Coordinates of C-alpha atoms in Angstrom, one line a residue:
Chain R
X1 CA -49.2 19.9 2.7
X2 CA -46.3 21.8 3.8
X3 CA -46.0 23.8 7.0
X4 CA -45.9 27.3 5.2
X5 CA -48.9 27.4 3.1
X6 CA -48.4 31.4 3.1
X7 CA -45.4 30.7 0.7
X8 CA -46.0 30.1 -2.9
X9 CA -42.9 28.0 -3.1
X10 CA -44.4 25.5 -0.5
X11 CA -47.6 25.4 -2.0
X12 CA -46.0 23.5 -4.8
X13 CA -46.2 19.6 -4.8
X14 CA -43.0 18.0 -2.7
X15 CA -41.6 16.4 -6.1
X16 CA -41.5 19.9 -7.9
X17 CA -39.9 21.5 -4.7
X18 CA -37.2 18.6 -4.9
X19 CA -36.6 19.1 -8.6
X20 CA -35.9 23.1 -7.6
X21 CA -34.0 22.1 -4.8
X22 CA -31.5 19.9 -6.8
X23 CA -31.4 22.6 -9.5
X24 CA -30.4 25.1 -6.7
X25 CA -27.7 22.8 -5.1
X26 CA -26.0 21.7 -8.3
X27 CA -22.9 23.0 -9.3
X28 CA -20.9 22.0 -12.5
X29 CA -17.9 21.4 -10.5
X30 CA -19.5 19.2 -8.0
X31 CA -19.1 19.0 -4.3
X32 CA -15.9 18.0 -2.4
X33 CA -15.8 15.8 1.1
X34 CA -13.9 17.6 3.6
X35 CA -12.6 14.8 6.1
X36 CA -11.5 17.4 8.6
X37 CA -15.1 19.2 9.1
X38 CA -17.1 16.1 7.8
X39 CA -19.1 18.3 5.5
X40 CA -19.3 18.5 1.9
X41 CA -18.2 21.8 0.2
X42 CA -18.6 23.4 -3.0
X43 CA -15.3 24.1 -5.0
X44 CA -15.1 27.8 -3.4
X45 CA -16.0 29.5 -0.2
X46 CA -18.2 31.9 -2.2
X47 CA -20.0 29.1 -4.0
X48 CA -20.5 27.5 -0.8
X49 CA -22.1 30.4 1.1
X50 CA -24.3 30.9 -2.3
X51 CA -25.6 27.5 -2.3
X52 CA -26.0 27.2 1.6
X53 CA -28.1 30.4 1.6
X54 CA -31.5 28.7 1.6
X55 CA -30.7 26.2 4.0
X56 CA -29.6 28.9 6.6
X57 CA -32.7 31.2 6.0
X58 CA -35.4 28.7 6.2
X59 CA -35.9 26.1 8.5
X60 CA -38.3 24.0 6.5
X61 CA -36.2 23.9 3.2
X62 CA -33.3 23.0 5.5
X63 CA -35.0 20.2 6.5
X64 CA -36.5 19.1 3.1
X65 CA -32.8 19.8 1.6
X66 CA -31.2 17.0 3.5
X67 CA -29.0 15.2 1.1
X68 CA -30.1 17.1 -1.9
X69 CA -26.4 18.2 -2.5
X70 CA -25.6 14.6 -2.2
X71 CA -28.0 13.6 -5.5
X72 CA -27.7 16.9 -7.2
X73 CA -23.8 16.6 -7.5
X74 CA -20.7 14.7 -8.5
X75 CA -19.1 14.1 -5.0
X76 CA -15.2 14.0 -5.0
X77 CA -13.4 12.4 -2.4
X78 CA -9.5 13.1 -1.4
X79 CA -7.2 11.3 1.2
X80 CA -8.1 12.3 4.7
X81 CA -5.3 14.1 6.5
X82 CA -4.9 12.4 9.8
X83 CA -3.7 15.0 12.2
X84 CA -4.8 15.4 15.4
X85 CA -8.0 14.0 14.8
X86 CA -7.9 11.7 17.8
X87 CA -6.7 11.8 21.5
X88 CA -3.0 11.1 22.0
X89 CA -1.6 7.6 22.4
X90 CA 1.9 6.7 22.8
X91 CA 2.9 10.2 21.1
X92 CA 0.4 9.5 18.2
X93 CA -2.3 11.9 17.8
X94 CA -3.4 10.9 14.1
X95 CA -6.2 8.4 14.2
X96 CA -4.7 6.7 11.0
X97 CA -1.1 6.4 12.5
X98 CA -2.7 4.7 15.3
X99 CA -4.6 2.5 13.3
X100 CA -1.4 1.5 11.2
X101 CA 0.5 0.9 14.1
X102 CA -2.5 -1.7 15.7
X103 CA -2.3 -3.2 12.1
X104 CA 1.7 -3.9 12.0
X105 CA 1.7 -4.9 15.2
X106 CA -0.9 -7.6 15.3
X107 CA 0.4 -8.6 11.9
X108 CA 3.9 -9.1 13.8
X109 CA 2.2 -10.7 16.8
X110 CA 0.0 -13.2 14.7
X111 CA 3.0 -14.1 13.0
X112 CA 4.8 -14.9 16.2
X113 CA 1.8 -16.5 17.5
X114 CA 1.7 -18.8 14.4
X115 CA 5.1 -19.9 14.7
X116 CA 4.4 -21.2 18.2
X117 CA 1.2 -22.8 17.3
X118 CA 2.6 -24.6 13.9
X119 CA 5.5 -25.9 15.6
X120 CA 3.4 -27.4 18.6
X121 CA 1.0 -29.4 15.7
X122 CA -1.9 -27.0 16.0
X123 CA -1.7 -26.2 12.1
X124 CA -2.7 -29.1 9.8
X125 CA -1.6 -29.6 6.1
X126 CA -5.1 -29.7 5.2
X127 CA -5.8 -26.4 7.1
X128 CA -3.0 -24.8 5.1
X129 CA -4.6 -25.8 1.7
X130 CA -7.9 -24.6 2.9
X131 CA -6.1 -21.3 3.6
X132 CA -4.4 -21.2 0.3
X133 CA -7.6 -22.2 -1.6
X134 CA -9.4 -19.3 0.3
X135 CA -6.9 -16.7 -0.8
X136 CA -5.7 -17.6 -4.2
X137 CA -3.9 -14.4 -5.0
X138 CA -1.4 -15.0 -2.1
X139 CA -1.5 -18.6 -2.0
X140 CA 1.8 -19.7 -3.4
X141 CA 3.7 -16.9 -1.1
X142 CA 1.4 -18.0 1.7
X143 CA 2.5 -21.7 1.6
X144 CA 6.3 -20.5 1.3
X145 CA 5.8 -18.2 4.2
X146 CA 4.0 -20.4 6.5
X147 CA 6.7 -22.9 6.2
X148 CA 9.1 -20.4 6.8
X149 CA 7.3 -18.6 9.9
X150 CA 7.0 -22.6 11.1
X151 CA 10.6 -23.1 11.0
X152 CA 11.1 -19.7 12.6
X153 CA 14.8 -19.1 11.3
X154 CA 13.7 -16.4 8.7
X155 CA 11.2 -15.0 11.3
X156 CA 13.3 -15.0 14.3
X157 CA 17.0 -16.0 13.7
X158 CA 19.9 -14.1 13.4
X159 CA 18.9 -12.4 10.2
X160 CA 15.3 -12.8 10.4
X161 CA 12.9 -10.2 9.4
X162 CA 11.9 -9.3 13.0
X163 CA 15.1 -7.4 13.1
X164 CA 14.0 -5.3 10.1
X165 CA 10.3 -5.9 10.2
X166 CA 9.9 -1.9 9.4
X167 CA 11.5 -2.5 5.9
X168 CA 10.0 -5.7 5.2
X169 CA 6.5 -5.3 6.3
X170 CA 5.7 -3.6 2.7
X171 CA 5.9 -7.0 1.0
X172 CA 2.8 -8.0 3.2
X173 CA -0.6 -7.2 2.1
X174 CA -4.1 -7.4 3.3
X175 CA -4.6 -10.9 1.9
X176 CA -1.6 -11.9 3.7
X177 CA -2.6 -10.6 6.8
X178 CA -6.3 -12.1 6.2
X179 CA -4.7 -15.4 5.5
X180 CA -2.5 -15.1 8.8
X181 CA -5.6 -14.8 10.6
X182 CA -7.8 -17.2 9.2
X183 CA -4.8 -19.9 9.7
X184 CA -4.9 -18.9 13.2
X185 CA -8.9 -19.2 13.5
X186 CA -8.7 -22.9 12.3
X187 CA -5.7 -23.7 14.6
X188 CA -7.8 -22.3 17.3
X189 CA -9.5 -25.5 17.8
X190 CA -6.3 -27.8 18.6
X191 CA -6.6 -28.2 22.4
X192 CA -3.0 -27.0 23.0
X193 CA -3.7 -23.8 20.9
X194 CA -4.4 -21.4 23.9
X195 CA -1.3 -22.7 26.0
X196 CA 1.0 -22.4 23.1
X197 CA -0.5 -18.9 22.1
X198 CA 0.1 -17.7 25.7
X199 CA 3.7 -19.2 25.4
X200 CA 4.2 -16.9 22.6
X201 CA 3.3 -13.9 24.3
X202 CA 5.9 -14.1 26.9
X203 CA 8.4 -15.4 24.3
X204 CA 10.9 -12.9 22.8
X205 CA 10.3 -12.6 18.8
X206 CA 14.2 -12.1 17.8
X207 CA 17.4 -13.6 18.5
X208 CA 18.3 -10.8 20.7
X209 CA 15.7 -11.2 23.2
X210 CA 13.3 -8.6 21.7
X211 CA 9.8 -9.0 23.3
X212 CA 6.6 -9.1 21.3
X213 CA 4.7 -5.8 20.7
X214 CA 1.9 -6.9 23.0
X215 CA 1.9 -7.3 26.8
X216 CA 1.8 -11.0 28.0
X217 CA -1.5 -12.2 28.3
X218 CA -3.2 -10.0 25.7
X219 CA -2.9 -12.7 22.7
X220 CA -6.9 -13.6 22.8
X221 CA -7.8 -9.9 22.3
X222 CA -4.8 -9.8 19.5
X223 CA -6.0 -13.0 17.7
X224 CA -9.7 -11.5 18.0
X225 CA -8.4 -8.3 16.1
X226 CA -9.4 -7.9 12.5
X227 CA -11.1 -4.9 11.4
X228 CA -12.5 -4.7 7.8
X229 CA -10.2 -3.0 5.5
X230 CA -10.9 0.3 4.1
X231 CA -12.7 1.9 7.0
X232 CA -12.4 4.6 9.3
X233 CA -11.6 2.9 12.7
X234 CA -13.8 3.6 15.7
X235 CA -12.8 3.8 19.3
X236 CA -13.7 0.2 19.7
X237 CA -11.1 -0.7 17.0
X238 CA -8.4 1.2 18.6
X239 CA -9.1 -0.2 22.0
X240 CA -6.3 -3.0 21.8
X241 CA -3.9 -0.2 22.2
X242 CA -4.2 -0.7 25.8
X243 CA -2.5 -3.9 25.3
X244 CA 0.2 -2.6 23.5
X245 CA 3.7 -3.1 25.3
X246 CA 6.0 -0.1 26.1
X247 CA 6.6 1.8 22.8
X248 CA 10.6 1.6 23.5
X249 CA 11.0 -1.9 23.7
X250 CA 14.9 -3.1 24.1
X251 CA 16.5 -6.1 23.4
X252 CA 19.4 -7.9 25.2
X253 CA 21.9 -5.5 24.0
X254 CA 19.9 -2.5 25.0
X255 CA 19.0 -1.6 21.4
X256 CA 15.7 -0.1 20.8
X257 CA 13.1 -1.6 18.5
X258 CA 12.1 0.5 15.6
X259 CA 8.8 2.3 16.9
X260 CA 5.4 2.0 15.8
X261 CA 4.6 3.3 13.2
X262 CA 8.3 4.0 12.0
X263 CA 8.4 8.0 12.3
X264 CA 6.8 10.8 12.9
X265 CA 5.0 11.4 9.3
X266 CA 1.4 12.6 8.2
X267 CA -0.8 9.7 7.7
X268 CA -3.7 9.5 5.5
X269 CA -6.8 7.5 5.5
X270 CA -7.3 6.6 1.6
X271 CA -10.0 8.6 -0.2
X272 CA -11.6 5.4 -0.8
X273 CA -11.9 4.8 2.8
X274 CA -13.0 8.3 3.4
X275 CA -15.8 7.6 0.6
X276 CA -17.0 4.5 2.3
X277 CA -17.2 5.9 5.4
X278 CA -19.5 8.4 3.7
X279 CA -21.6 6.1 2.1
X280 CA -21.8 4.0 5.0
X281 CA -23.2 6.9 7.3
X282 CA -25.6 7.8 4.6
X283 CA -29.1 6.7 5.1
X284 CA -30.0 3.8 2.5
X285 CA -32.7 5.7 0.6
X286 CA -30.4 8.8 0.0
X287 CA -27.5 6.3 -1.2
X288 CA -30.0 4.9 -3.6
X289 CA -30.9 8.4 -5.1
X290 CA -27.4 9.0 -5.9
X291 CA -27.3 9.6 -9.8
X292 CA -24.3 11.3 -10.6
X293 CA -20.6 9.6 -10.3
X294 CA -18.5 9.6 -7.3
X295 CA -15.1 10.4 -8.0
X296 CA -12.4 9.0 -5.6
X297 CA -8.8 10.5 -6.1
X298 CA -6.0 8.8 -4.3
X299 CA -3.5 11.4 -4.2
X300 CA -1.5 9.9 -1.2
X301 CA -0.4 6.6 0.2
X302 CA -2.6 5.8 2.8
X303 CA -2.5 3.8 6.1
X304 CA -3.6 0.2 6.5
X305 CA -3.0 -1.7 3.3
X306 CA -4.7 0.8 1.1
X307 CA -4.5 -1.2 -2.1
X308 CA -7.3 -3.5 -0.7
X309 CA -9.6 -0.5 0.4
X310 CA -11.9 -1.0 -2.8
X311 CA -13.2 -4.0 -1.1
X312 CA -14.9 -1.2 1.0
X313 CA -17.0 0.4 -1.7
X314 CA -18.0 -3.0 -3.2
X315 CA -21.2 -3.4 -1.2
X316 CA -22.4 0.0 -2.2
X317 CA -21.8 -0.6 -5.9
X318 CA -23.6 -3.9 -5.4
X319 CA -26.4 -2.3 -3.3
X320 CA -27.1 0.3 -6.0
X321 CA -26.5 -0.8 -9.7
X322 CA -26.6 2.9 -10.9
X323 CA -23.8 4.0 -8.9
X324 CA -20.9 4.9 -10.6
X325 CA -17.7 5.4 -9.1
X326 CA -14.5 6.8 -10.8
X327 CA -11.4 5.8 -8.7
X328 CA -8.3 7.7 -9.7
X329 CA -4.8 6.0 -8.8
X330 CA -1.0 6.5 -9.6
X331 CA 1.9 4.6 -9.3
X332 CA 3.9 7.3 -7.7
X333 CA 0.8 8.6 -5.5
X334 CA -0.9 5.7 -3.7
X335 CA 0.4 2.4 -5.2
X336 CA 4.0 2.9 -4.3
X337 CA 5.9 1.1 -1.5
X338 CA 6.4 3.8 1.1
X339 CA 10.2 3.7 0.8
X340 CA 10.7 7.4 2.7
X341 CA 9.8 5.5 5.8
X342 CA 12.2 2.9 5.8
X343 CA 15.4 4.7 7.2
X344 CA 17.6 7.4 6.7
X345 CA 20.1 5.3 4.8
X346 CA 17.8 5.3 1.8
X347 CA 18.2 9.2 1.8
X348 CA 21.5 8.3 -0.2
X349 CA 19.5 6.6 -3.1
X350 CA 17.6 9.6 -3.7
X351 CA 16.8 9.1 -7.3
X352 CA 16.2 5.7 -7.5
X353 CA 13.7 3.0 -6.3
X354 CA 13.7 -1.0 -6.4
X355 CA 11.1 -2.2 -9.1
X356 CA 10.0 -4.8 -6.5
X357 CA 8.6 -1.4 -4.8
X358 CA 6.0 -0.5 -7.4
X359 CA 5.2 -4.2 -8.4
X360 CA 4.1 -5.6 -5.3
X361 CA 1.5 -2.8 -4.3
X362 CA 0.2 -2.7 -8.3
X363 CA -0.1 -6.8 -8.5
X364 CA -2.0 -6.6 -5.0
X365 CA -4.3 -3.6 -6.2
X366 CA -5.1 -5.6 -9.4
X367 CA -5.5 -8.7 -7.5
X368 CA -8.2 -7.2 -4.9
X369 CA -9.8 -5.3 -8.2
X370 CA -10.3 -8.8 -10.0
X371 CA -12.0 -10.3 -6.7
X372 CA -14.5 -7.7 -6.5
X373 CA -15.1 -7.9 -10.2
X374 CA -15.6 -11.8 -10.8
X375 CA -17.3 -14.3 -8.4
X376 CA -21.2 -14.7 -8.1
X377 CA -21.8 -10.9 -7.6
X378 CA -19.3 -8.7 -9.5
X379 CA -19.6 -5.1 -9.1
X380 CA -20.5 -2.9 -11.9
X381 CA -20.1 0.8 -12.3
X382 CA -16.3 1.2 -11.3
X383 CA -13.9 2.6 -13.5
X384 CA -10.5 2.8 -12.4
X385 CA -7.8 5.1 -14.0
X386 CA -4.2 4.7 -13.3
X387 CA -2.1 8.0 -13.9
X388 CA -0.3 7.8 -17.2
X389 CA 1.1 11.4 -18.0
X390 CA 4.3 11.6 -16.0
X391 CA 7.3 10.1 -17.9
X392 CA 8.1 7.9 -14.7
X393 CA 4.5 6.6 -15.0
X394 CA 4.8 5.3 -18.0
X395 CA 8.4 3.9 -17.3
X396 CA 6.5 2.1 -14.4
X397 CA 3.7 0.7 -16.7
X398 CA 6.3 -0.3 -19.0
X399 CA 8.0 -2.3 -15.9
X400 CA 4.7 -3.9 -15.1
X401 CA 4.2 -5.1 -18.7
X402 CA 7.5 -6.3 -18.9
X403 CA 7.1 -8.5 -15.7
X404 CA 3.7 -10.0 -16.8
X405 CA 5.5 -10.9 -20.4
X406 CA 8.2 -13.0 -18.6
Chain F
X1 CA 4.1 -16.6 -20.1
X2 CA 2.5 -17.0 -16.3
X3 CA -0.1 -19.3 -17.5
X4 CA 2.0 -21.4 -19.4
X5 CA 2.3 -24.8 -18.6
X6 CA 6.0 -24.4 -18.4
X7 CA 5.8 -21.5 -15.6
X8 CA 2.9 -23.3 -13.9
X9 CA 5.1 -26.5 -13.0
X10 CA 7.5 -24.0 -11.5
X11 CA 5.2 -23.7 -8.6
X12 CA 6.2 -27.2 -7.6
X13 CA 9.7 -26.4 -7.9
X14 CA 12.1 -27.2 -4.8
X15 CA 13.3 -23.6 -3.9
X16 CA 16.2 -25.2 -2.1
X17 CA 17.8 -26.5 -5.3
X18 CA 17.9 -23.1 -7.2
X19 CA 20.3 -20.7 -6.4
X20 CA 19.5 -17.0 -6.3
X21 CA 21.6 -15.0 -8.9
X22 CA 21.8 -12.0 -6.5
X23 CA 22.4 -13.3 -3.0
X24 CA 24.1 -16.5 -4.2
X25 CA 22.1 -18.6 -1.8
X26 CA 19.0 -21.1 -2.4
X27 CA 16.1 -19.3 -3.0
X28 CA 14.4 -21.1 0.0
X29 CA 16.5 -19.2 2.6
X30 CA 14.6 -15.8 1.3
X31 CA 11.1 -17.7 0.8
X32 CA 9.4 -15.4 3.5
X33 CA 11.7 -12.2 3.1
X34 CA 10.8 -11.9 -0.7
X35 CA 7.5 -12.3 -2.0
X36 CA 8.1 -12.4 -5.8
X37 CA 11.2 -14.7 -6.1
X38 CA 9.8 -16.1 -9.3
X39 CA 7.0 -15.0 -12.0
X40 CA 4.6 -17.4 -10.8
X41 CA 4.7 -15.9 -7.4
X42 CA 2.7 -13.1 -8.9
X43 CA -1.1 -13.5 -8.4
X44 CA -2.9 -15.3 -11.1
X45 CA -5.1 -12.0 -11.6
X46 CA -1.8 -10.3 -12.6
X47 CA -1.3 -11.2 -16.3
X48 CA -4.8 -11.2 -17.3
X49 CA -5.5 -7.7 -15.7
X50 CA -2.6 -6.2 -17.5
X51 CA -3.5 -7.7 -20.8
X52 CA -7.1 -6.7 -20.6
X53 CA -5.7 -2.9 -19.7
X54 CA -3.6 -3.0 -22.7
X55 CA -6.3 -4.3 -25.0
X56 CA -8.6 -1.4 -23.7
X57 CA -11.2 -4.4 -22.5
X58 CA -11.3 -3.6 -18.7
X59 CA -12.7 -1.4 -16.5
X60 CA -9.1 -0.3 -15.6
X61 CA -7.5 2.2 -17.8
X62 CA -4.1 3.2 -18.1
X63 CA -4.4 7.2 -18.7
X64 CA -1.3 7.1 -21.1
X65 CA -0.2 5.1 -24.0
X66 CA -0.8 1.6 -22.8
X67 CA 1.3 0.3 -26.0
X68 CA 0.9 -2.9 -27.4
X69 CA 0.8 -6.7 -26.2
X70 CA 4.0 -8.6 -25.8
X71 CA 4.3 -11.5 -28.3
X72 CA 3.6 -14.6 -25.8
X73 CA 4.7 -17.0 -28.7
X74 CA 8.0 -15.9 -29.4
X75 CA 8.6 -15.2 -25.8
X76 CA 7.7 -18.9 -25.2
X77 CA 9.7 -20.3 -27.9
X78 CA 12.9 -18.5 -27.3
X79 CA 12.5 -20.1 -23.9
X80 CA 11.5 -23.5 -25.0
X81 CA 14.7 -25.2 -23.4
X82 CA 15.1 -23.1 -20.6
X83 CA 15.9 -24.4 -16.9
X84 CA 13.9 -23.1 -14.0
X85 CA 17.2 -21.5 -12.9
X86 CA 17.3 -19.4 -16.4
X87 CA 13.8 -18.1 -15.6
X88 CA 14.8 -17.2 -12.4
X89 CA 17.9 -15.7 -13.6
X90 CA 15.9 -13.5 -16.1
X91 CA 13.4 -12.5 -13.6
X92 CA 15.9 -11.6 -11.4
X93 CA 17.9 -9.6 -14.1
X94 CA 14.7 -7.8 -15.1
X95 CA 12.5 -7.2 -12.3
X96 CA 14.0 -8.5 -8.7
X97 CA 17.3 -6.3 -8.8
X98 CA 16.0 -3.9 -11.2
X99 CA 15.6 -0.2 -10.2
X100 CA 13.7 2.9 -11.6
X101 CA 14.3 6.6 -11.5
X102 CA 11.9 8.4 -9.2
X103 CA 9.7 11.3 -10.2
X104 CA 11.0 14.8 -10.0
X105 CA 12.3 15.7 -6.4
X106 CA 13.6 12.0 -5.4
X107 CA 13.1 11.0 -1.8
X108 CA 13.1 14.5 -0.1
X109 CA 10.3 15.3 -2.2
X110 CA 8.3 12.6 -0.6
X111 CA 9.8 13.5 2.7
X112 CA 8.3 17.1 2.1
X113 CA 4.9 15.5 0.9
X114 CA 4.5 13.5 4.1
X115 CA 6.1 15.9 6.3
X116 CA 8.8 13.6 7.4
X117 CA 10.4 15.4 10.5
X118 CA 12.7 13.0 12.1
X119 CA 14.2 9.5 11.6
X120 CA 15.8 6.7 13.6
X121 CA 19.0 8.9 13.7
X122 CA 17.1 12.0 14.8
X123 CA 19.1 12.3 18.3
X124 CA 22.2 13.2 16.0
X125 CA 23.2 14.7 12.9
X126 CA 24.5 12.2 10.3
X127 CA 27.7 13.2 8.2
X128 CA 28.0 11.9 4.5
X129 CA 31.3 12.2 2.9
X130 CA 32.0 11.6 -1.0
X131 CA 34.9 8.7 -1.5
X132 CA 37.1 11.6 -2.8
X133 CA 36.7 13.8 0.3
X134 CA 35.8 16.6 -1.9
X135 CA 31.9 16.9 -0.7
X136 CA 30.2 16.5 2.6
X137 CA 26.6 16.9 3.7
X138 CA 25.5 17.0 7.5
X139 CA 21.8 16.3 7.8
X140 CA 20.4 17.7 10.7
X141 CA 16.8 15.7 11.3
X142 CA 15.2 18.7 12.0
X143 CA 15.9 20.0 8.3
X144 CA 15.6 17.0 6.8
X145 CA 12.3 17.9 4.9
X146 CA 13.1 21.2 4.7
X147 CA 12.5 23.6 1.5
X148 CA 16.7 23.8 1.2
X149 CA 17.0 20.0 0.9
X150 CA 14.2 19.8 -1.7
X151 CA 15.6 22.7 -3.8
X152 CA 19.1 21.4 -3.6
X153 CA 18.2 17.8 -4.9
X154 CA 16.4 19.4 -8.0
X155 CA 18.0 18.4 -11.3
X156 CA 21.3 17.0 -11.1
X157 CA 21.0 14.1 -8.9
X158 CA 19.0 12.1 -11.0
X159 CA 21.5 12.7 -14.3
X160 CA 24.3 11.9 -12.1
X161 CA 22.9 8.4 -10.9
X162 CA 21.8 7.7 -14.4
X163 CA 25.1 8.5 -15.7
X164 CA 26.6 6.2 -12.8
X165 CA 24.4 3.4 -13.7
X166 CA 25.1 3.4 -17.3
X167 CA 28.7 3.5 -16.8
X168 CA 28.5 0.4 -14.3
X169 CA 26.5 -1.7 -16.7
X170 CA 28.7 -0.6 -19.6
X171 CA 31.8 -1.6 -17.6
X172 CA 30.2 -4.7 -16.2
X173 CA 29.1 -5.8 -19.6
X174 CA 32.4 -5.4 -21.0
X175 CA 33.9 -7.6 -18.2
X176 CA 31.3 -10.1 -18.8
X177 CA 30.0 -9.4 -15.0
X178 CA 26.2 -9.9 -14.6
X179 CA 24.0 -7.2 -14.7
X180 CA 22.1 -8.2 -11.5
X181 CA 25.6 -8.4 -10.1
X182 CA 26.2 -4.8 -11.0
X183 CA 22.8 -3.4 -10.0
X184 CA 23.5 -5.0 -6.3
X185 CA 26.9 -3.4 -6.4
X186 CA 25.3 -0.2 -7.5
X187 CA 22.8 -0.3 -4.3
X188 CA 25.8 -1.8 -2.1
X189 CA 27.9 1.6 -3.3
X190 CA 24.8 3.4 -2.4
X191 CA 24.4 1.9 1.1
X192 CA 28.0 2.4 1.9
X193 CA 28.0 6.1 0.8
X194 CA 30.8 5.3 -1.4
X195 CA 29.3 6.9 -4.3
X196 CA 29.4 10.6 -4.5
X197 CA 26.0 12.4 -4.5
X198 CA 25.1 15.7 -5.7
X199 CA 24.9 17.9 -2.7

């Protein structure tokens, strides 16, 4: 029995009212999630006001209409522009930028620690085999990289990657990060591990005496840090920032390290991460009643290994077999190496991009999709659309096919 | 090819014994630096995924003409007697050192899209001069992503770069110099600023 028996509408059974609510809230264009306001919005302000009128005029209807727009509409998610959406820390007020800085700084630090503990005998061949087995998509590269990290020359040497990590980093992937993290977890059982990790935190990580990106003694906090992929970070995730070293580190020649992140730029959370964050906060019952497709449009390159963010929506597809998600991606939108962040010198190469800058993100993206769509609990209900209308996209696809054929 | 026995055995190759066509050093010296040195470095899922997309049997769709499948048999037959070095050379030539054209607007368009306002050299203007001295450009970091640069890049540059690339490829074929080397030179030219840009 509803609380307003004088109203003919509220004398109707709740099931009928729900149908009416859904009809009222439905729009053929669906609704869009707005990251900045954390609200679902209709296509136009006028439409939004119309569809919102009932909830504004009746408290009871407002209560009963919770999540109606979610189940009555197709929901579209776009990348979340992360600007002034958090406190300012080391000149960054972008939560996505701050998260990216932590991801890359911890990745560098973990590689540095791995060098020390591998040199010190904490990592056995069986451990390396175990990691390679757990991360098959990156297995061959992981083995090569592990040997090189242990040796140290390609990491810390005169022409080592530490000197130009801001360019090299885009070859890494979420799987590589995970493999690195897992190796250190396995190695941590060695009695000398803590001592060697502590030694790493006070040892330069390049040939010119540049110190690591975290303050001495913070190695345990760094080693423990490994947030899930494809999520909007919480304050707890970002708390590790208090262990970051001076943002303008200098080497023995007085040269400044490339700051993290590389340049002032607008950062984005991937549309997939935004969608996963939305679904996570939705009550279970509301998630299970979603009937219309969710559309995710990745129109920007996002922070934090965005190729891997499909992992974040997999649990919701498994939870609700009726859920349908359409994911739209593009070689030139989200699946491209962010070459514009590398260096001003690339301003001269205005018209060209290395094929590898497209191949790496695409190969990792396919591998992530392969992982969630196979195994004992493969996801159903996901369809992925790669933009293929632009001439350059057709050329990129041709290159991918060519690489596959060799 | 990726799943052929021949390619699979490349996974056990000693990279210190294969000379890199592009950098003239053993592949092992860049094992960390470069992720895809050989076709077998691609994830195992790569080839089947691409194949399923082309066949239309995947939940992943290319929203354009996905084309037809490659002919594995003839590719394999043509490479039957190849040494690992030849596979490496082919990969270097076709993929590792290859370049592609960016969509309209080039890098400035991306700088604009991501509102890139300052770079490492932001404390001073950066002057570019063409090799013949007839053209010059001074970059001011604060205008790097400006409408001005974006508009000036429209059109011409792509054509100039493509013409230059085509000319270099033609000349180097005529001189019997490897194409990877030509591409490497092209990059070097660009990095040195010797190749005149369109501005």
